PDB file of C-alpha atoms in Angstrom:
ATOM      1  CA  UNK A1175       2.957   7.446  24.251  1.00 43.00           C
ATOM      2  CA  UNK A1176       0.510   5.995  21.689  1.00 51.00           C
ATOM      3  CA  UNK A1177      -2.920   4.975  22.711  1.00 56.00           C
ATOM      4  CA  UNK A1178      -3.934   1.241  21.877  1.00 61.00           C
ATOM      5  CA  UNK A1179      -7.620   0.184  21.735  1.00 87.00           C
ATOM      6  CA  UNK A1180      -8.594  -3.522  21.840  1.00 92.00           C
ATOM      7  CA  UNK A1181     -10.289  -4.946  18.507  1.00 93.00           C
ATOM      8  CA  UNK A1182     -11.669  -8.058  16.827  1.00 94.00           C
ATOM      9  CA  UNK A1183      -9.875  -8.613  13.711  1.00 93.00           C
ATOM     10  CA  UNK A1184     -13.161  -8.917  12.190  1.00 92.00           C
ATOM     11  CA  UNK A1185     -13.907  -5.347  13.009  1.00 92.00           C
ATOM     12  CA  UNK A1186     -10.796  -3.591  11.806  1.00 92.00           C
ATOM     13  CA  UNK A1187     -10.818  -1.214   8.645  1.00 92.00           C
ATOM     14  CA  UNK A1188      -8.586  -1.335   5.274  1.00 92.00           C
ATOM     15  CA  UNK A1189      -5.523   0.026   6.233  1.00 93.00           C
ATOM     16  CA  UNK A1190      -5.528  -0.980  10.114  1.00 94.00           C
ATOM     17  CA  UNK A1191      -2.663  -2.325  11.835  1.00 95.00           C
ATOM     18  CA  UNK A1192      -4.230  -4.855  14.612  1.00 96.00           C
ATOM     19  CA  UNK A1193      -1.222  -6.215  17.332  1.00 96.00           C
ATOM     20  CA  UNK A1194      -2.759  -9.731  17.954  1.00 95.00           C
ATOM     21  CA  UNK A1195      -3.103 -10.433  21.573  1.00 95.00           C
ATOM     22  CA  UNK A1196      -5.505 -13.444  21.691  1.00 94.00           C
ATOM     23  CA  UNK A1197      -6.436 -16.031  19.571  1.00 93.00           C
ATOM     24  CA  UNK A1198      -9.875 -18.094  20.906  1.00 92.00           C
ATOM     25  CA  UNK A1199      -9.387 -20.282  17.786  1.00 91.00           C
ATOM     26  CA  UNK A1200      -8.844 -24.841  18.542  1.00 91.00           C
ATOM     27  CA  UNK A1201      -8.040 -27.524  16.466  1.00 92.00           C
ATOM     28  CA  UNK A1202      -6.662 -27.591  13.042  1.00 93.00           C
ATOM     29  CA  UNK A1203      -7.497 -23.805  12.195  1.00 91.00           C
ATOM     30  CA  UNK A1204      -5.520 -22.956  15.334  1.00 92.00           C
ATOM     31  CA  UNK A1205      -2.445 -24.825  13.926  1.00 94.00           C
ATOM     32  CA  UNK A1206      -3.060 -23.180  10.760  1.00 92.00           C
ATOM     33  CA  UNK A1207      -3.095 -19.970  11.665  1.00 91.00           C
ATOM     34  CA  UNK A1208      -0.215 -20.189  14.029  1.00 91.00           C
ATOM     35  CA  UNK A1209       1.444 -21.214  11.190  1.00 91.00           C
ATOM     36  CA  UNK A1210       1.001 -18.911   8.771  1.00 90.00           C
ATOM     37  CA  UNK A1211       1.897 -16.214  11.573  1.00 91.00           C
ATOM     38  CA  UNK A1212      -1.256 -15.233  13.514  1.00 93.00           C
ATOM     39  CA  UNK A1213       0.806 -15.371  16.957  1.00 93.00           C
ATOM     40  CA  UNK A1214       0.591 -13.310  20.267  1.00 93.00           C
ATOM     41  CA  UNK A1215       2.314 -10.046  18.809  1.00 94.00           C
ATOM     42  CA  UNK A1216       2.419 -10.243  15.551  1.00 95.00           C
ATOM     43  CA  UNK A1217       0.908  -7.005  13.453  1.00 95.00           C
ATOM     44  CA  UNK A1218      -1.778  -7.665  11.235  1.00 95.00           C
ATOM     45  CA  UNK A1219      -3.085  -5.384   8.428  1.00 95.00           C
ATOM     46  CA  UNK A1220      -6.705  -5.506   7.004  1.00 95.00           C
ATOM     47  CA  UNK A1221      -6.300  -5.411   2.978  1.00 95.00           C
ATOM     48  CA  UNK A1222      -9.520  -5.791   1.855  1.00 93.00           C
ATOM     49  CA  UNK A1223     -13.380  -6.280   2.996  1.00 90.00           C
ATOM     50  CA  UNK A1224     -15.601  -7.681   0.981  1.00 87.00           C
ATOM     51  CA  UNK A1225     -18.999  -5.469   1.123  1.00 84.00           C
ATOM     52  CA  UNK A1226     -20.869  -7.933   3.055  1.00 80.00           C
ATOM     53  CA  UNK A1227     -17.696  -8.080   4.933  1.00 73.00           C
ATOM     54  CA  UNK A1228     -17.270 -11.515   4.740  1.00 85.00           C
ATOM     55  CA  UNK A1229     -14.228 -12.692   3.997  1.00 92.00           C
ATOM     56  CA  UNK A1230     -11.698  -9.963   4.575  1.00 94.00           C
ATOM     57  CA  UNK A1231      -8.243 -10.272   3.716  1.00 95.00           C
ATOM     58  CA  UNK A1232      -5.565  -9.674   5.962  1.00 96.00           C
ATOM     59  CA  UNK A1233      -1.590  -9.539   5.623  1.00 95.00           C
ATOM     60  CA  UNK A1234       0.793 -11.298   8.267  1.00 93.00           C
ATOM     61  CA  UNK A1235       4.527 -11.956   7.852  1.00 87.00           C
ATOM     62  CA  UNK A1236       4.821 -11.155   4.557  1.00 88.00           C
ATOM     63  CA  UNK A1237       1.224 -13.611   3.986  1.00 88.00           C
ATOM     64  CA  UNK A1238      -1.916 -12.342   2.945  1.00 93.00           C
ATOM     65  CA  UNK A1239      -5.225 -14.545   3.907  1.00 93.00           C
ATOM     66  CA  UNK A1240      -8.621 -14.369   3.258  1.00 94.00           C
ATOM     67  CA  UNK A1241     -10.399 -14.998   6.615  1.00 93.00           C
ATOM     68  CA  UNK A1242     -14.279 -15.957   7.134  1.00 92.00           C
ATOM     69  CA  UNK A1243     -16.102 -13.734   9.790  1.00 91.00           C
ATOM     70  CA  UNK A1244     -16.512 -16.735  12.418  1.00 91.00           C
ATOM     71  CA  UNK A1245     -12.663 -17.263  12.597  1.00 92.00           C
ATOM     72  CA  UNK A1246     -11.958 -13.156  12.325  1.00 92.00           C
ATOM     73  CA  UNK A1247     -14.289 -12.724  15.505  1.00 94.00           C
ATOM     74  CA  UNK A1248     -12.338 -14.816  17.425  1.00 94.00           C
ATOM     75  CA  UNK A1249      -8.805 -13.065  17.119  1.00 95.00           C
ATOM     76  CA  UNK A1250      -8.538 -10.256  19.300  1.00 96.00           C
ATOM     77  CA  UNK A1251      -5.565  -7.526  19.248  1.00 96.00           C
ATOM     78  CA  UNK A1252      -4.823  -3.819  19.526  1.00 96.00           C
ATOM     79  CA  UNK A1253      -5.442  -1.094  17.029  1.00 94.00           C
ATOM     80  CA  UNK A1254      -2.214   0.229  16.748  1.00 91.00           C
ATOM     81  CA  UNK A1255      -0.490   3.072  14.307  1.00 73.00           C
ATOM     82  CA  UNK A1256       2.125   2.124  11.698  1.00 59.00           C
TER      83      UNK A1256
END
């Protein structure tokens, strides 16, 4: 059985896999995200940090994206291992 620990995107490393569980994101950037594949379940992997760690760059459905710290805080999911 492998152990799962909740996460904000925002803190995950280069080379995590995050399993999104919540997204606390309205509006347009909500739409957007949804539709580039930031959905309930969906694996995530952090590419990149800058090194003030804003943006970081994340890959999703074949999609990388660049993601500002305010929206990365407020996407939630599960450290998991590939």
């Amino acid at each position: 059985m492998t152990e799962s620990k909740k996460i904000k995107l925002f803190n995950g490393r280069k080379g995590d896999f995050i399993r999104l569980t919540h997204l606390d994101v309205d509006g347009v950037m909500r739409r957007r995200l949804l539709d580039l594949g930031f959905v309930p379940g969906a694996v995530v992997e952090v590419l990149r940090k800058s090194p003030l760690g804003d943006p970081i760059a994340f890959r999703v459905s074949q999609t990388s994206i660049a993601l500002r710290k305010e929206e990365s805080l407020r996407i939630e999911g599960e450290l998991i291992n590939p």
